[in-house]
Coordinates of C-alpha atoms in Angstrom, one line a residue:
M17 CA 0.0 0.0 0.0
T18 CA 1.4 3.4 -1.0
K19 CA 2.1 5.7 1.9
T20 CA 0.5 9.2 1.6
V21 CA 0.6 12.5 3.4
K22 CA -2.1 15.1 3.6
V23 CA -1.1 18.6 2.4
K24 CA -3.5 21.4 3.3
I25 CA -2.9 24.4 1.0
S26 CA -4.2 28.0 1.2
R27 CA -5.9 28.7 -2.1
Y28 CA -6.9 32.2 -3.4
N29 CA -7.7 33.5 -6.8
P30 CA -8.6 37.2 -6.6
D31 CA -10.5 36.9 -9.9
Q32 CA -12.8 34.3 -8.4
D33 CA -12.6 34.2 -4.6
V34 CA -13.8 36.6 -2.0
E35 CA -11.2 35.4 0.5
P36 CA -8.6 32.7 0.9
Y37 CA -9.6 29.1 1.8
F38 CA -7.8 25.9 2.5
K39 CA -8.0 22.8 0.3
T40 CA -6.5 19.4 1.3
Y41 CA -4.6 17.1 -1.1
E42 CA -3.4 13.6 -0.6
V43 CA 0.1 13.2 -1.9
P44 CA 2.3 10.0 -2.2
Y45 CA 4.9 9.9 0.5
S46 CA 8.6 8.9 0.0
E47 CA 11.4 9.0 2.5
G48 CA 13.3 12.3 2.4
M49 CA 10.7 14.2 0.5
V50 CA 10.4 17.9 1.0
V51 CA 7.5 20.3 0.8
L52 CA 8.4 21.4 -2.7
D53 CA 8.1 17.8 -3.9
A54 CA 4.5 17.8 -2.5
L55 CA 3.7 21.1 -4.3
N56 CA 5.1 19.9 -7.5
Y57 CA 3.1 16.7 -7.3
V58 CA -0.2 18.6 -6.6
C59 CA 0.5 20.9 -9.6
D60 CA 1.6 18.1 -12.0
N61 CA -1.0 15.5 -11.1
I62 CA -4.0 17.1 -9.3
D63 CA -4.5 20.8 -9.9
S64 CA -2.3 22.7 -12.4
T65 CA -3.8 26.0 -11.4
L66 CA -1.9 26.0 -8.1
A67 CA 0.4 29.0 -7.9
Y68 CA 3.7 28.9 -6.0
R69 CA 7.3 30.0 -6.6
W70 CA 10.4 27.9 -7.0
A71 CA 13.6 28.1 -9.0
C72 CA 16.9 26.5 -7.9
R73 CA 15.6 23.7 -5.7
A74 CA 19.0 23.9 -3.9
G75 CA 18.2 26.3 -1.0
Q76 CA 20.1 29.2 -2.7
C77 CA 17.5 31.4 -4.3
G78 CA 14.9 31.7 -1.5
S79 CA 12.0 32.0 -3.9
C80 CA 10.1 29.0 -2.6
A81 CA 9.6 30.4 0.9
V82 CA 6.0 29.8 2.3
T83 CA 4.5 29.4 5.8
I84 CA 4.8 25.8 6.7
N85 CA 2.8 24.6 9.7
G86 CA 2.8 28.2 11.0
K87 CA 6.5 28.9 10.4
P88 CA 8.0 30.6 7.3
R89 CA 10.4 28.2 5.7
I90 CA 11.8 27.5 2.2
A91 CA 9.9 24.6 0.7
C92 CA 12.9 22.9 -1.0
R93 CA 14.7 22.3 2.3
T94 CA 11.8 21.5 4.7
R95 CA 11.4 17.8 5.1
I96 CA 8.0 16.1 5.5
D97 CA 8.0 13.5 8.2
E98 CA 6.1 10.3 7.7
G99 CA 2.6 10.4 9.1
T100 CA 2.7 14.2 9.6
D101 CA 0.2 16.4 7.8
V102 CA 1.4 19.7 6.4
T103 CA -0.4 23.0 6.2
L104 CA 0.9 25.6 3.7
A105 CA 0.1 29.3 3.6
P106 CA 1.6 32.4 2.0
L107 CA 4.3 34.5 3.8
L108 CA 2.9 37.0 6.2
Q109 CA 3.3 40.8 5.9
F110 CA 2.9 40.7 2.1
P111 CA -0.3 41.0 -0.1
V112 CA -1.2 37.7 -1.7
V113 CA -1.2 37.6 -5.6
K114 CA -2.5 34.1 -5.9
D115 CA -2.5 31.0 -3.7
L116 CA 1.1 30.9 -2.2
V117 CA 2.5 33.7 -4.2
V118 CA 2.9 37.0 -2.5
D119 CA 3.8 40.5 -3.9
L120 CA 7.2 41.4 -2.6
E121 CA 7.2 44.9 -4.1
R122 CA 6.8 46.8 -0.8
G123 CA 9.8 45.0 0.6
L124 CA 12.0 45.3 -2.5
R125 CA 11.3 49.0 -2.9
R126 CA 12.3 49.7 0.6
L127 CA 15.4 47.6 0.2
E128 CA 16.2 49.6 -3.0
R129 CA 16.0 52.9 -1.1
M130 CA 18.7 51.7 1.3
R131 CA 21.1 51.3 -1.6
P132 CA 22.1 47.7 -0.7
F133 CA 25.4 47.8 -2.6
V134 CA 28.9 49.0 -1.9
E135 CA 29.2 52.8 -2.1
R136 CA 32.7 53.8 -3.1
A137 CA 34.6 57.1 -3.1
Q138 CA 36.3 56.2 -6.4
K139 CA 36.5 53.5 -9.0
P140 CA 38.5 50.5 -7.6
A141 CA 41.7 49.2 -9.1
R142 CA 41.5 46.0 -11.1
P143 CA 41.9 43.3 -10.0
E144 CA 40.4 44.2 -6.7
I145 CA 41.8 41.9 -3.9
V146 CA 39.7 41.5 -0.8
S147 CA 41.5 39.6 2.0
A148 CA 40.1 36.7 4.0
E149 CA 40.6 38.9 7.1
D150 CA 38.4 41.6 5.7
I151 CA 35.7 39.1 4.7
E152 CA 35.6 37.4 8.1
P153 CA 33.3 40.0 9.9
I154 CA 30.7 39.7 7.1
K155 CA 31.1 36.1 6.3
E156 CA 28.0 34.9 8.1
I157 CA 25.7 37.7 7.3
R158 CA 26.5 37.8 3.6
E159 CA 24.9 34.3 3.3
C160 CA 21.4 35.9 3.2
I161 CA 19.4 34.6 0.2
E162 CA 16.5 37.1 0.5
C163 CA 13.8 34.5 1.1
W164 CA 11.9 37.1 3.3
S165 CA 11.1 34.4 5.9
C166 CA 12.6 36.6 8.6
V167 CA 10.4 39.5 7.8
S168 CA 7.4 37.2 7.8
A169 CA 8.3 35.8 11.2
C170 CA 9.3 39.1 12.9
P171 CA 6.9 40.2 15.6
A172 CA 8.1 43.8 15.4
V173 CA 7.5 43.9 11.7
A174 CA 4.0 42.5 12.2
E175 CA 3.1 45.4 14.5
A176 CA 5.2 48.3 13.1
W177 CA 6.8 47.7 9.7
Q178 CA 6.7 51.5 9.0
E179 CA 9.1 52.0 12.0
F180 CA 11.1 48.8 11.9
S181 CA 12.2 47.6 8.4
G182 CA 13.0 44.1 9.6
P183 CA 15.8 41.6 9.9
I184 CA 16.7 41.3 6.2
Y185 CA 17.4 45.0 5.9
H186 CA 19.5 45.3 9.0
T187 CA 21.5 42.2 8.0
K188 CA 22.3 43.9 4.7
L189 CA 23.1 47.2 6.4
A190 CA 25.5 45.5 8.8
R191 CA 27.1 43.6 5.9
L192 CA 27.9 46.9 4.2
E193 CA 28.9 48.7 7.4
F194 CA 31.5 46.0 8.1
D195 CA 32.7 46.0 4.5
K196 CA 35.8 48.2 4.5
R197 CA 35.1 49.2 0.9
D198 CA 31.8 50.9 1.7
I199 CA 31.9 54.7 2.5
E200 CA 28.2 55.2 3.4
D201 CA 27.1 55.7 7.1
R202 CA 25.1 52.6 7.4
V203 CA 24.6 52.9 11.1
K204 CA 22.7 56.2 10.7
I205 CA 20.5 54.5 8.1
A206 CA 19.9 51.5 10.4
F207 CA 19.0 53.9 13.3
V208 CA 16.4 55.5 11.1
E209 CA 15.1 52.1 10.0
G210 CA 14.3 51.1 13.6
L211 CA 17.6 49.7 14.9
Y212 CA 16.3 49.9 18.5
K213 CA 12.9 48.4 17.7
C214 CA 14.2 44.8 17.5
T215 CA 13.3 42.7 20.6
T216 CA 16.2 40.3 19.7
C217 CA 13.7 37.4 20.1
R218 CA 15.6 35.3 17.6
A219 CA 12.5 34.2 15.7
C220 CA 14.5 35.2 12.6
V221 CA 17.4 32.9 13.5
E222 CA 15.0 30.0 14.1
I223 CA 13.6 30.1 10.6
C224 CA 16.6 31.3 8.6
P225 CA 17.6 28.6 6.1
K226 CA 21.2 29.8 6.4
E227 CA 21.0 30.0 10.2
I228 CA 22.3 33.6 10.3
N229 CA 22.4 34.9 13.9
I230 CA 20.9 38.2 12.9
P231 CA 20.4 39.7 16.4
E232 CA 24.0 39.0 17.5
K233 CA 25.9 39.4 14.2
A234 CA 23.9 42.4 12.9
I235 CA 21.5 44.1 15.3
E236 CA 23.6 44.2 18.5
K237 CA 26.9 45.0 16.6
M238 CA 25.2 47.9 14.8
R239 CA 23.8 49.1 18.2
A240 CA 27.3 49.0 19.6
L241 CA 28.5 51.2 16.7
A242 CA 25.5 53.5 17.3
V243 CA 26.6 53.9 20.9
K244 CA 30.2 54.8 19.8
T245 CA 28.9 57.4 17.4
G246 CA 26.4 58.9 19.9
L247 CA 23.2 57.8 18.1
G248 CA 22.5 55.3 20.9
P249 CA 21.5 54.2 23.4
L250 CA 18.0 55.6 23.9
P251 CA 17.2 57.5 27.1
G252 CA 15.5 54.5 28.7
H253 CA 18.5 52.4 28.1
E254 CA 20.9 54.9 29.6
E255 CA 18.8 54.9 32.8
Y256 CA 19.2 51.2 33.1
A257 CA 23.0 51.5 32.6
T258 CA 23.4 54.3 35.1
R259 CA 21.6 52.3 37.8
A260 CA 23.5 49.1 37.0
L261 CA 26.9 50.8 37.2
K262 CA 26.1 52.9 40.2
F263 CA 24.0 50.5 42.3
G264 CA 24.7 47.1 40.8
R265 CA 21.1 46.7 39.7
S266 CA 19.4 47.9 36.6
V267 CA 16.1 48.6 38.4
D268 CA 15.1 50.5 41.5
K269 CA 14.4 48.4 44.6
I270 CA 10.9 47.8 45.9
G271 CA 10.7 46.5 49.4
T272 CA 13.4 44.3 51.0
S273 CA 15.8 42.7 48.5
L274 CA 16.1 39.0 48.2
L275 CA 19.7 39.1 49.4
E276 CA 18.6 41.1 52.4
M277 CA 16.0 38.5 53.1
I278 CA 18.6 35.7 53.4
E279 CA 21.8 35.5 55.3
K280 CA 24.8 36.6 53.4
G281 CA 26.6 33.6 52.0
Y282 CA 23.4 31.7 52.6
A283 CA 23.4 28.0 51.7
A284 CA 20.0 26.2 51.7
R285 CA 21.1 23.1 53.6
V286 CA 19.7 19.7 52.8
K287 CA 20.5 16.3 54.1
E288 CA 22.5 14.2 51.7
P289 CA 22.3 16.6 48.8
K290 CA 22.2 15.1 45.3
D291 CA 23.9 18.2 43.9
T292 CA 25.1 21.7 45.0
V293 CA 24.5 24.6 42.7
G294 CA 25.0 28.4 42.9
Y295 CA 22.0 30.6 42.4
F296 CA 22.3 34.0 40.5
P297 CA 19.1 35.9 41.2
G298 CA 19.5 38.8 38.7
C299 CA 18.2 42.3 39.1
L300 CA 14.5 41.9 38.9
T301 CA 14.3 38.9 41.1
D302 CA 16.5 40.5 43.8
Y303 CA 14.7 43.9 43.7
R304 CA 11.2 43.3 42.5
L305 CA 10.2 39.6 42.5
Q306 CA 11.8 38.5 45.7
E307 CA 9.1 35.8 46.5
T308 CA 9.9 34.2 43.2
G309 CA 13.6 34.1 44.1
K310 CA 12.7 32.4 47.4
A311 CA 10.5 29.9 45.6
I312 CA 13.3 28.9 43.2
I313 CA 15.6 28.2 46.2
E314 CA 12.9 26.2 48.0
V315 CA 12.0 24.2 44.9
L316 CA 15.6 23.2 44.5
T317 CA 16.0 22.3 48.2
K318 CA 12.7 20.3 48.1
N319 CA 14.5 18.2 45.5
S320 CA 17.6 17.6 47.6
I321 CA 19.7 20.3 45.8
E322 CA 21.9 22.4 48.0
V323 CA 21.8 26.0 46.9
I324 CA 24.5 28.6 47.5
V325 CA 23.6 32.2 47.0
P326 CA 26.5 34.6 46.5
P327 CA 26.7 37.3 49.2
E328 CA 26.7 39.9 46.5
F329 CA 26.6 40.2 42.8
T330 CA 26.0 42.9 40.2
C331 CA 23.8 43.2 37.1
C332 CA 24.8 40.7 34.5
G333 CA 24.7 43.4 31.8
S334 CA 22.0 41.9 29.6
P335 CA 20.0 45.2 29.2
L336 CA 23.3 46.9 28.3
L337 CA 24.6 44.3 25.9
R338 CA 21.3 44.1 24.0
T339 CA 21.4 47.9 23.5
G340 CA 25.0 48.2 22.4
Q341 CA 26.6 49.3 25.6
V342 CA 29.3 46.6 25.4
E343 CA 32.3 48.3 27.0
K344 CA 30.4 49.1 30.2
V345 CA 29.7 45.4 30.6
R346 CA 33.2 44.3 29.7
E347 CA 35.0 46.8 31.9
N348 CA 32.6 47.0 34.9
L349 CA 30.0 44.4 35.3
L350 CA 31.6 41.2 33.9
P351 CA 34.8 41.3 36.0
K352 CA 32.8 41.7 39.2
N353 CA 30.4 38.9 38.5
I354 CA 33.0 36.4 37.2
K355 CA 35.1 36.9 40.4
I356 CA 32.1 36.4 42.6
L357 CA 30.6 33.4 40.7
E358 CA 33.8 31.5 40.1
S359 CA 34.7 31.9 43.8
L360 CA 31.6 29.9 44.8
G361 CA 33.5 26.7 43.8
V362 CA 30.4 25.0 42.2
K363 CA 30.2 23.3 38.9
T364 CA 26.7 24.6 38.1
I365 CA 25.1 28.0 38.6
V366 CA 21.3 28.4 37.9
T367 CA 19.2 31.5 37.4
G368 CA 15.5 32.1 36.8
C369 CA 16.2 34.8 34.3
P370 CA 16.8 33.7 30.7
G371 CA 18.5 37.1 30.0
C372 CA 21.0 36.4 32.7
S373 CA 21.6 32.8 31.7
M374 CA 22.1 33.7 28.0
T375 CA 24.4 36.7 28.8
I376 CA 26.6 34.9 31.2
S377 CA 26.8 31.6 29.3
H378 CA 27.1 33.0 25.8
N379 CA 28.3 36.6 26.0
Y380 CA 30.8 36.4 28.9
P381 CA 33.1 33.9 27.3
E382 CA 33.2 35.9 24.1
L383 CA 34.0 39.1 25.9
M384 CA 36.6 37.4 28.2
G385 CA 38.2 35.4 25.5
R386 CA 38.0 32.2 27.7
E387 CA 35.5 29.7 28.9
L388 CA 33.6 30.0 32.2
G389 CA 34.8 28.1 35.3
F390 CA 31.3 26.7 35.7
E391 CA 28.2 25.8 33.7
M392 CA 25.5 28.5 33.6
I393 CA 22.0 27.2 33.1
H394 CA 18.5 28.3 33.5
V395 CA 16.6 26.7 36.3
S396 CA 14.0 25.3 33.9
Q397 CA 16.7 23.5 32.0
Y398 CA 18.2 22.3 35.3
L399 CA 14.9 20.9 36.6
A400 CA 14.0 19.3 33.3
R401 CA 17.3 17.7 32.5
K402 CA 19.2 17.1 35.7
V403 CA 16.6 16.5 38.5
E404 CA 14.3 13.7 39.2
L405 CA 11.5 15.8 40.6
N406 CA 10.2 14.9 44.0
A407 CA 6.6 14.3 43.1
T408 CA 5.5 12.6 46.3
E409 CA 5.3 15.8 48.2
M410 CA 3.5 17.7 45.5
N411 CA -0.2 18.4 45.9
P412 CA -2.6 18.8 43.0
I413 CA -3.4 22.3 41.8
R414 CA -6.7 22.6 40.1
L415 CA -5.8 25.1 37.4
K416 CA -6.5 25.5 33.7
A417 CA -3.2 27.0 32.6
T418 CA -1.3 27.8 29.4
Y419 CA 2.4 28.8 29.2
H420 CA 4.5 31.5 27.5
N421 CA 7.9 30.2 26.4
P422 CA 10.4 33.1 26.8
C423 CA 12.5 33.9 23.7
H424 CA 15.9 33.9 25.4
L425 CA 15.1 30.6 27.1
N426 CA 13.5 28.9 24.1
R427 CA 15.8 30.1 21.3
G428 CA 18.6 31.9 23.2
M429 CA 19.4 28.9 25.5
N430 CA 18.0 26.3 23.1
A431 CA 15.4 25.1 25.5
P432 CA 12.1 24.9 23.6
N433 CA 10.4 22.3 25.8
D434 CA 12.0 22.5 29.3
L435 CA 9.5 24.9 30.8
K436 CA 6.6 22.9 29.4
N437 CA 8.1 19.5 30.5
V438 CA 8.4 20.7 34.1
L439 CA 5.0 22.3 34.1
Y440 CA 3.5 19.0 33.0
K441 CA 4.8 17.3 36.1
I442 CA 2.8 19.5 38.5
P443 CA -0.3 17.3 39.4
G444 CA -3.8 18.6 38.8
I445 CA -2.9 21.2 36.2
S446 CA -5.0 21.1 33.0
L447 CA -2.4 22.4 30.5
I448 CA -3.7 24.1 27.4
E449 CA -1.3 24.5 24.5
M450 CA -1.6 28.2 23.5
E451 CA -1.3 29.1 19.9
E452 CA 2.2 30.5 19.3
A453 CA 3.4 29.9 22.8
D454 CA 6.9 30.9 21.7
R455 CA 5.8 34.2 20.2
C456 CA 7.7 37.2 21.7
C457 CA 5.9 39.2 24.3
G458 CA 7.7 42.5 23.4
A459 CA 9.7 42.9 26.6
G460 CA 13.2 42.0 25.3
G461 CA 16.0 43.7 23.4
G462 CA 15.6 47.0 25.3
V463 CA 12.3 47.6 23.5
R464 CA 10.2 47.8 26.6
A465 CA 12.6 50.4 28.1
G466 CA 13.3 52.4 24.9
E467 CA 10.3 51.9 22.6
R468 CA 7.5 51.2 25.0
A469 CA 4.7 51.8 22.5
I470 CA 6.0 49.1 20.1
S471 CA 6.7 46.8 23.1
M472 CA 3.1 47.0 24.2
M473 CA 1.8 46.5 20.6
I474 CA 3.8 43.3 20.4
G475 CA 2.7 42.4 23.9
R476 CA -1.0 43.0 23.0
R477 CA -0.8 40.2 20.4
K478 CA 0.6 37.9 23.1
G479 CA -2.1 38.9 25.5
E480 CA -4.8 38.1 22.9
L481 CA -3.3 34.6 22.4
I482 CA -3.4 34.0 26.1
I483 CA -7.0 35.2 26.4
N484 CA -8.1 33.2 23.3
S485 CA -6.6 30.0 24.8
G486 CA -9.4 30.0 27.4
A487 CA -6.9 29.4 30.3
D488 CA -7.3 30.8 33.7
A489 CA -3.6 31.4 34.1
C490 CA -0.4 31.9 32.1
V491 CA 2.9 30.4 33.4
T492 CA 6.3 31.6 32.3
Q493 CA 9.8 31.7 33.8
C494 CA 11.3 35.1 32.9
P495 CA 11.0 38.2 35.1
F496 CA 10.7 40.5 32.1
C497 CA 8.0 38.4 30.4
Y498 CA 6.2 38.0 33.8
I499 CA 6.0 41.8 34.3
Q500 CA 5.2 42.5 30.6
I501 CA 2.4 39.9 30.4
K502 CA 0.8 41.1 33.7
D503 CA 0.8 44.7 32.3
I504 CA -0.7 43.6 29.0
L505 CA -3.5 41.5 30.5
K506 CA -4.3 44.5 32.8
Q507 CA -4.4 46.8 29.8
L508 CA -6.7 44.4 28.0
G509 CA -9.0 44.3 31.0
Y510 CA -8.2 40.6 31.8
E511 CA -6.6 40.9 35.2
Q512 CA -8.6 37.8 36.2
V513 CA -6.1 35.8 34.1
S514 CA -3.3 35.0 36.6
V515 CA 0.3 35.1 35.7
Y516 CA 2.7 32.8 37.5
D517 CA 6.4 32.1 37.5
L518 CA 6.9 28.4 37.2
A519 CA 8.7 28.3 40.6
D520 CA 5.8 30.1 42.4
L521 CA 3.4 27.5 41.0
M522 CA 5.6 24.6 42.0
M523 CA 5.8 25.9 45.6
Q524 CA 2.1 26.1 45.7
S525 CA 2.1 22.4 44.8
Y526 CA 4.6 21.8 47.5
G527 CA 2.4 23.7 49.9
A528 CA 4.5 26.6 50.7
G529 CA 4.1 29.1 47.9
K530 CA 2.2 32.3 47.3
S531 CA -1.3 31.9 46.0

């Protein structure tokens, strides 16, 4: 019997149809087949009127990009798994010409206005020799094939394309800025094109067929140049930096800090510990979400993990790095934290803030030019991968909950399922899979601090997804996301939908958490 796969395709002929509709086709399945194979089969054998683009079939032209199961991808490189149905739709952000074909004119015209070619002062000598050393800074970002998937996936573009041109443009501007032959001020153009409106959520990285790390290789490096030339950072970013450098925290304190609540050098003692970890609270947990910090410590100790809290620490620098203030982190914040954290003498340090975990684990080694003397990991990753949860002491929680997967945990720390997997283990919870659980809430990349209006526009979409899920609560594990989502739900008039940090909910189950 021939194996088949069902392919659900968005159809729309403007000459006949009032609006798009989906039609399902049954296509023969073969091992290793890609989405483009299915499209070609439908066109060649079932319906020749199907409109879609393709050219090279080798992942080099980008023309076959469509939305595949909710994510923009190139059809010639997206495998179809046996037994898995596929849903295909046009790329978002562009008007549909017919079926899966979109009109890219608005994007191409904007790209043309940026002059995406090397501007020269004079005609170059021939032959022109470009050294490997000069190519290295642009080697990764010059791989862009203009498939437009990143623009389709970008939450900032979805809400404010007039203000933020999108990942593809900033990748090209960075490529030209770092090309020694180019004389144009690309940083100024990038600033006008919304350089500080990117949340660095990495949705573009996730779907890029060339795996270009656009936030790190383009956005953040261009922001660093903007800071050097005086264009950046924005006023809200400067306030964070001033507090971090002066007081060691990027936010003002509300109430008694977490470190003040616990004895300096505190170790949560357990009998016969299975492991000993350090705990890095981060600014918001220490100064704003103290109960969550205490819950993280207690959850670990409930599971026979001894926790050592450093007697002091300073801001990790994530808000500064994301906004281009690199040298302030390298010279002031990083050295203090590394000395404190490495002196703990533990193999693993956990934190409840994805921004802290990503900054310390990924950015610190690059800035120092050496590896860390410990493993830095988010507490969700630690609980999901290294701990056999003590379920015998957990009490059922009767709660209909959904979850928001923080960008810097999901894509930044490569932990797409850890939060969900731990949440599943809390008895009594009815877990609802929210549509686009990994969609950015708008809090990251300095956007909440510097571009609040766009941050809240992006957040509003996340709030609507939470509300539409029908859940009574949303669970996350990022201080920035937690605060942003609470604000958004309040703004939308849905304060009755509770927001929990995962640790707070776990401590409720253990019978000692806040309600």
